[in-house]
Short mmCIF file of C-alpha atoms in Angstrom, two decimals:
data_model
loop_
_atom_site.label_atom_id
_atom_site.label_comp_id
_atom_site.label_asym_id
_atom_site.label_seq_id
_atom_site.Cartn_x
_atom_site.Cartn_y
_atom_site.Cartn_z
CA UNK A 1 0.00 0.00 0.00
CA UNK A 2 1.00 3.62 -0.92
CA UNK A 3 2.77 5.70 2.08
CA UNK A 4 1.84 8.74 1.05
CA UNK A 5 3.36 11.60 -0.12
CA UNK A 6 4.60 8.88 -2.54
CA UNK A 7 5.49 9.70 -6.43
CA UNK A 8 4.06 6.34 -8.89
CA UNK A 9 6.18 4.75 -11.48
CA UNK A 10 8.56 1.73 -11.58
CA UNK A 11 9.83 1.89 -15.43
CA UNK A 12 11.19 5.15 -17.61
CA UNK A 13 14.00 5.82 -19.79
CA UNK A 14 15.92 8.99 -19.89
CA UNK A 15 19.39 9.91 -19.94
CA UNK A 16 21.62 10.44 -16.51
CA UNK A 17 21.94 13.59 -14.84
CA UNK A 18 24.02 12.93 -12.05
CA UNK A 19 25.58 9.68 -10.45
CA UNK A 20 25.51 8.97 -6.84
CA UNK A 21 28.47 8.51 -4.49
CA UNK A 22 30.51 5.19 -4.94
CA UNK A 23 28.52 4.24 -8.38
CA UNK A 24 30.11 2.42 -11.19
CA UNK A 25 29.19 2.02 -14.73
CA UNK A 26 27.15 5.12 -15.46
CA UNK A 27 28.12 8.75 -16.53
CA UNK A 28 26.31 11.82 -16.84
CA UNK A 29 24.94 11.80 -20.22
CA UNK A 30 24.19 7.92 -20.85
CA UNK A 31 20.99 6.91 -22.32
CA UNK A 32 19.29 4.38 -19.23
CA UNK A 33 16.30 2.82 -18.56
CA UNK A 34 15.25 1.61 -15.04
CA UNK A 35 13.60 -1.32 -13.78
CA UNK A 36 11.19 -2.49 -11.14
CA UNK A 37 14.28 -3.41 -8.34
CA UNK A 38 12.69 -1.20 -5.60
CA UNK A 39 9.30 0.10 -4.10
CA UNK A 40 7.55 3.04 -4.83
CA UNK A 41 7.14 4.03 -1.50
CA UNK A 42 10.71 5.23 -1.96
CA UNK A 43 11.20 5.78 -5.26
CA UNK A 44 8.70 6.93 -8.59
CA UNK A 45 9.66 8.00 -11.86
CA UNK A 46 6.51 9.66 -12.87
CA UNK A 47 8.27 13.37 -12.91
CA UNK A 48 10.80 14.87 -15.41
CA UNK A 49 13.36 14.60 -12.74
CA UNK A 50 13.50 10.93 -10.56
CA UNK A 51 16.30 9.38 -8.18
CA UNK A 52 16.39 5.40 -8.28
CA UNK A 53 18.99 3.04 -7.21
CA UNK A 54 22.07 2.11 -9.50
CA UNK A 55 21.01 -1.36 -9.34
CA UNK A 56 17.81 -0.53 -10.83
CA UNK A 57 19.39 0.95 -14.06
CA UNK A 58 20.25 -0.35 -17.24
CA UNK A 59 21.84 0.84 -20.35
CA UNK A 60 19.45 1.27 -23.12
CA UNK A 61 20.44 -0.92 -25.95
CA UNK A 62 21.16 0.73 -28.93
CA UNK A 63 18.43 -0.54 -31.11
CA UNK A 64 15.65 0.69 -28.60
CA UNK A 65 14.44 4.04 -28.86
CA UNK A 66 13.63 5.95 -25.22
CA UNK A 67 9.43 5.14 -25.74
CA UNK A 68 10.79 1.16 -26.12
CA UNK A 69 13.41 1.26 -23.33
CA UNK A 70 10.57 2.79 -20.94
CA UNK A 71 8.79 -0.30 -22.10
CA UNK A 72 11.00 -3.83 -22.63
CA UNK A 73 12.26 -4.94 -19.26
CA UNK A 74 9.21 -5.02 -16.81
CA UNK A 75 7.06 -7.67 -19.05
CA UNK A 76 10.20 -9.11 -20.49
CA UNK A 77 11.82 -9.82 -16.68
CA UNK A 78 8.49 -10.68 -15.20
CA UNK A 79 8.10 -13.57 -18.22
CA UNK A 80 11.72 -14.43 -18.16
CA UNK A 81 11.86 -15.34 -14.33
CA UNK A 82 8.70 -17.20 -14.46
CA UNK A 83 8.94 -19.17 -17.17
CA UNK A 84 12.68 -19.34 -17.71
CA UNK A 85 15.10 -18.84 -14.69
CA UNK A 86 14.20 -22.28 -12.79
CA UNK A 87 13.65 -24.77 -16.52
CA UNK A 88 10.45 -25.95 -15.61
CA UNK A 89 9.13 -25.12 -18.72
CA UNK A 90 11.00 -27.09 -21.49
CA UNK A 91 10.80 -27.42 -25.60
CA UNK A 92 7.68 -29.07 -26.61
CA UNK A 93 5.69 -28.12 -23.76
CA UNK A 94 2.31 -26.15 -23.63
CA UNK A 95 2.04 -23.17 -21.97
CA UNK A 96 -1.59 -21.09 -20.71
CA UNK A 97 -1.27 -17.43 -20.30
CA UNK A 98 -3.72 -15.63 -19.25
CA UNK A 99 -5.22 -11.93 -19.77
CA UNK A 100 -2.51 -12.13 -22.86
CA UNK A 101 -3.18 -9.20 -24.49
CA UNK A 102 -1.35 -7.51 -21.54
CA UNK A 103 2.46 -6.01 -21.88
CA UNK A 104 3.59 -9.51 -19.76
CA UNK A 105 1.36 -11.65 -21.30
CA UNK A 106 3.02 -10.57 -25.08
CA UNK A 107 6.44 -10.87 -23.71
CA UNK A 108 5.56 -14.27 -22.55
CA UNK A 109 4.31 -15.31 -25.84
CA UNK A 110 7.80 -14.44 -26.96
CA UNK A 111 9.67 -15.84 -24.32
CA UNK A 112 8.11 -19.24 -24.85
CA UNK A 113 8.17 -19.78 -28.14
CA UNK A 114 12.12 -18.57 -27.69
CA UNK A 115 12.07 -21.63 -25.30
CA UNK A 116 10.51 -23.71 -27.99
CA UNK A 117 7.43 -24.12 -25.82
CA UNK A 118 3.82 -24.23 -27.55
CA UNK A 119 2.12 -21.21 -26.14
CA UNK A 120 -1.94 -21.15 -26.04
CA UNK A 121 -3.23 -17.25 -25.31
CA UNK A 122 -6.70 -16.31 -23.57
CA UNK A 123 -8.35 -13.37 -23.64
CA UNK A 124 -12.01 -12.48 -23.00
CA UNK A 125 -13.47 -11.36 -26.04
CA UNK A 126 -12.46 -12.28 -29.57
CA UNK A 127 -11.48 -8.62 -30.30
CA UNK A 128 -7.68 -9.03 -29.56
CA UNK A 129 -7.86 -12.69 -30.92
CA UNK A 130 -5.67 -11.68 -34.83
CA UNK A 131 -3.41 -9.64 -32.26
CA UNK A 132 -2.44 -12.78 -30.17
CA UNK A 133 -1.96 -15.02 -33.23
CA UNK A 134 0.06 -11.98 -35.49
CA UNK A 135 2.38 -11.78 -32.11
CA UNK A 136 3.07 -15.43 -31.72
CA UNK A 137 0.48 -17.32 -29.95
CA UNK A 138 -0.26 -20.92 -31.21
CA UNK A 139 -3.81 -20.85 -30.18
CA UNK A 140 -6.25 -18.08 -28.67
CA UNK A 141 -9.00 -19.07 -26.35
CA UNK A 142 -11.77 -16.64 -26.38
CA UNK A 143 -12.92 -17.36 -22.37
CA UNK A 144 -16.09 -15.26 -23.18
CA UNK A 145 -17.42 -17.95 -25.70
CA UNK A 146 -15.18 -21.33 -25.35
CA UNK A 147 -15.02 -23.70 -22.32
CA UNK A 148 -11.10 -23.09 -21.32
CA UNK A 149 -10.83 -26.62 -20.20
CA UNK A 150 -12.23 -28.52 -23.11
CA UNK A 151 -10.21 -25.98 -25.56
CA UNK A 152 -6.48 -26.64 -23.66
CA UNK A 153 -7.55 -30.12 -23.76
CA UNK A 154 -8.41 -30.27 -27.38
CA UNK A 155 -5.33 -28.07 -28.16
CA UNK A 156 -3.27 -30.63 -26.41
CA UNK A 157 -4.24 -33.62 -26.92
CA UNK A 158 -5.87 -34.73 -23.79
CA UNK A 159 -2.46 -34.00 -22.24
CA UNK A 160 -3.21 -30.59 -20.83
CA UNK A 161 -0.69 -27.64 -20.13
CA UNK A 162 2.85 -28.05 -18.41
CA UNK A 163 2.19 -24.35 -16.92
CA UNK A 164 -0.06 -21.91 -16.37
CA UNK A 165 1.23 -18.11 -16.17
CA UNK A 166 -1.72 -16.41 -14.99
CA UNK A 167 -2.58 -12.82 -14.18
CA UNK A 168 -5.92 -13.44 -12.58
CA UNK A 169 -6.04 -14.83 -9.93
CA UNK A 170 -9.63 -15.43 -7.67
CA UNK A 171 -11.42 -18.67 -7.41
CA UNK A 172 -10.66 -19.36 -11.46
CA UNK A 173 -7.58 -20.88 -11.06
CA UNK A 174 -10.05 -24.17 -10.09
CA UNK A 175 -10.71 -23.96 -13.63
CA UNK A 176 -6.89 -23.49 -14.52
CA UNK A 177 -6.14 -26.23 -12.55
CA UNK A 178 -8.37 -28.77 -14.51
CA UNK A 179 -5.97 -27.52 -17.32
CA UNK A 180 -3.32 -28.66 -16.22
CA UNK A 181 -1.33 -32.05 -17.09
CA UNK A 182 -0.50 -34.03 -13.67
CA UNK A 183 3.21 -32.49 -12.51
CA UNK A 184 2.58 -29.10 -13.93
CA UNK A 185 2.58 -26.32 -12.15
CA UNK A 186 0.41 -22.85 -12.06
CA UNK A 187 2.15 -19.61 -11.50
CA UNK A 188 0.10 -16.71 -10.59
CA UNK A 189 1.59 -13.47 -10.79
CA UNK A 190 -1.12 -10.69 -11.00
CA UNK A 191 -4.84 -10.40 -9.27
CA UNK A 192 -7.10 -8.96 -11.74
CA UNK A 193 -9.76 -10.85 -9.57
CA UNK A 194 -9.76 -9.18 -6.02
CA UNK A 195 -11.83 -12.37 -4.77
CA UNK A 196 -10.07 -14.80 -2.46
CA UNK A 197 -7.97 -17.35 -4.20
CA UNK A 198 -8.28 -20.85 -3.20
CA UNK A 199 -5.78 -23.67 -3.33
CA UNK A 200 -6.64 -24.86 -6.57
CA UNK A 201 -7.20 -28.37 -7.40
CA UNK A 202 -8.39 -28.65 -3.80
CA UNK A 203 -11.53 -30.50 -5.01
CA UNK A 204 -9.77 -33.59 -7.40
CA UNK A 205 -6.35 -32.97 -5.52
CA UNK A 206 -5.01 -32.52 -8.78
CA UNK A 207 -1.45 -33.51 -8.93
CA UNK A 208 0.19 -29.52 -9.21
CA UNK A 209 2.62 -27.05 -7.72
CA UNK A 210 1.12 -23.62 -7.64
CA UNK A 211 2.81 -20.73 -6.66
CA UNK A 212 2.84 -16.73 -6.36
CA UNK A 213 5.39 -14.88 -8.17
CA UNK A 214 6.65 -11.33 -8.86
CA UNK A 215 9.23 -9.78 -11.06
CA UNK A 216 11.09 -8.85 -7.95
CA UNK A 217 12.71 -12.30 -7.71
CA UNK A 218 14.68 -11.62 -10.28
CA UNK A 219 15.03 -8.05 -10.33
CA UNK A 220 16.05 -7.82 -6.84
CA UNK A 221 18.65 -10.86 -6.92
CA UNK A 222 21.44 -9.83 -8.84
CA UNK A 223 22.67 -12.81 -10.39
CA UNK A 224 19.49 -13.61 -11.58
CA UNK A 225 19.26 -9.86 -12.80
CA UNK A 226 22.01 -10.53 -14.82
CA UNK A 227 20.59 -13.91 -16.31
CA UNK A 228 17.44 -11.87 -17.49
CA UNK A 229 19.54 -9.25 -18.92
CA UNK A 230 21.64 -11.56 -20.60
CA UNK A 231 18.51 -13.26 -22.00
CA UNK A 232 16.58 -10.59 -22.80
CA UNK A 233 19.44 -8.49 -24.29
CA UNK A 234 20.05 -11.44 -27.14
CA UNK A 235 16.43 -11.73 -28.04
CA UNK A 236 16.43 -8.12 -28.56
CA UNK A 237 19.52 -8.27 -30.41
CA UNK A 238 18.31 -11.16 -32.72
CA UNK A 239 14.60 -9.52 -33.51
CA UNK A 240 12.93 -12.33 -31.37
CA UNK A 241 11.72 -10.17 -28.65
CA UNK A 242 10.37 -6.59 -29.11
CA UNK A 243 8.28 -4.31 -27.34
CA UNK A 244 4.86 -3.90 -27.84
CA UNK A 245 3.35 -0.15 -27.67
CA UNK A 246 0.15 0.54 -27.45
CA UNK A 247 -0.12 4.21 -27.52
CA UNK A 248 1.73 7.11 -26.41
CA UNK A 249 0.02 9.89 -24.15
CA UNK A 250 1.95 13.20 -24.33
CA UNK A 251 3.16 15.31 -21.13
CA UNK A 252 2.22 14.72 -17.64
CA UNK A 253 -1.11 16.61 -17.79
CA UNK A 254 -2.00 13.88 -19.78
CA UNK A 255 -1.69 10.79 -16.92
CA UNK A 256 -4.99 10.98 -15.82
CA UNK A 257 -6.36 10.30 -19.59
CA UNK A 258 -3.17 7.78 -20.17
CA UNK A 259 -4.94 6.02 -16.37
CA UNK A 260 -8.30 5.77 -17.51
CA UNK A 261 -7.36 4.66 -20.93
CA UNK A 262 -5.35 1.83 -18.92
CA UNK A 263 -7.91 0.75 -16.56
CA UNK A 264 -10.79 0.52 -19.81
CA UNK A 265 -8.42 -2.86 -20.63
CA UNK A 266 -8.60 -1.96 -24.35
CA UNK A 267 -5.14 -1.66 -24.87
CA UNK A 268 -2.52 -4.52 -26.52
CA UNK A 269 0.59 -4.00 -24.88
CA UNK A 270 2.11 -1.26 -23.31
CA UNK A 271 1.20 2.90 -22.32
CA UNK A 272 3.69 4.95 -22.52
CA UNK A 273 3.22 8.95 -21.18
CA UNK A 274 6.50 11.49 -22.00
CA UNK A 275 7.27 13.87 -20.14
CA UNK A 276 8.93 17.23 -20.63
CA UNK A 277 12.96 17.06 -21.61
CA UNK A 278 12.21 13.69 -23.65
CA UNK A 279 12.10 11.69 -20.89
CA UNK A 280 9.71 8.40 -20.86
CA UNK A 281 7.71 7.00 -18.54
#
């Protein structure tokens, strides 16, 4: 929860004004772009100006422009870590990702099929359906219109999913769970459901691991930091991963709009505001 006064904002991209006492790496001048590696009850990039730990600074890759750095490593690292740092998920293997049409749920599309994992998107209504399949997915269930379980099912065989990546949460990960193959495992890592969340499989006793997971296992851990990096960086390098914009709100008068435009759930991929001095956020 918010201890206020407390400026928003884990991700921008800007170049460095100053460097802090004892820090390596970085000089004044050098195009950066943070990362989620600390709260924002201490620090916030949504200003023209913002302080954040050295260890939550990159340098921007070359072929990014400030709008993509602001955008790449939060979905990117959040996939990566899930799917990626521990091998769970291997080549051949299905994946379900939920609420896909998000700025995570793209990245893990990407980071999957990278893996040479089969990935199966969901999303509610068929509206984003051409935009999962043009960005990689192997199959889109529509959850507004198809029974998830008989779709993953059909998709798969009979076999069901070796993971779940799920942004939901609430008592639908019962229904997840019944999509799973026996040994898989669920991994939630958002709650776009505020309802409780029960242990799921609790009524077949479904042979699963479930878990909760944030991006701050890996952004917070520096060797695994480092991993991520190293991952993303050659994905980016090789045109296999790329950030997905949505749309880009201009100035920070416009954050309220760039808000309400985020919480209408239209958008595919990320928001992006700028803010005076070409700074991103």
């Amino acid at each position: 929860m918010p201890e206020f006064p407390a400026t928003p904002g884990y991700e921008a991209a800007g170049t460095v004004d100053a460097v802090g006492e004892g820090v390596t790496g970085f000089r004044v001048g050098d195009p950066v772009d943070s990362i989620p590696a600390f709260s924002q009850n201490d620090y916030g990039v949504y200003a023209t100006h913002a302080i954040v730990p050295a260890r939550a600074v990159v340098h921007r890759l070359p072929q990014l422009t400030a709008v993509q750095g602001a955008a790449v490593w939060m979905p990117y690292l959040t996939a990566y870590g899930a799917l990626a740092e521990d091998g769970h998920l291997r080549p051949g293997d299905h994946v379900l990702l939920t609420a896909a049409a998000s700025s995570v749920g793209l990245a893990a599309i990407r980071i999957a099929r990278r893996l040479g994992a089969v990935p199966i998107a969901t999303t509610r209504t068929p509206a984003k359906r051409r935009q999962l399949l043009d960005a990689g997915a192997a199959d889109v269930i529509v959850t507004g219109e198809q029974d998830l379980v008989a779709r993953v099912l059909d998709i798969t065989g009979g076999a069901g999913v070796r993971t779940a990546f799920d942004a939901i949460a609430g008592p639908g990960v019962n229904t997840l769970a019944r999509a799973i193959a026996p040994g898989g495992r669920l991994i939630v890592y958002g709650r776009l459901d505020l309802s409780d969340t029960p242990m799921p499989g609790q009524d077949t006793f479904a042979p699963l691991s479930s878990r909760f997971y944030t991006i701050h296992e890996v952004s917070r851990d520096a060797e695994r930091l480092r991993r991520g990096h190293a991952f993303i960086t050659a994905g980016l390098a090789d045109g296999t991963f790329t950030p997905v914009i949505d749309r880009v709100f201009e100035g920070l008068d416009s954050i309220a709009e760039a808000h309400r435009y985020l919480e209408a759930g239209a958008q595919v991929g990320k928001i992006v505001v700028t803010v005076d001095g070409g700074r991103q956020n």
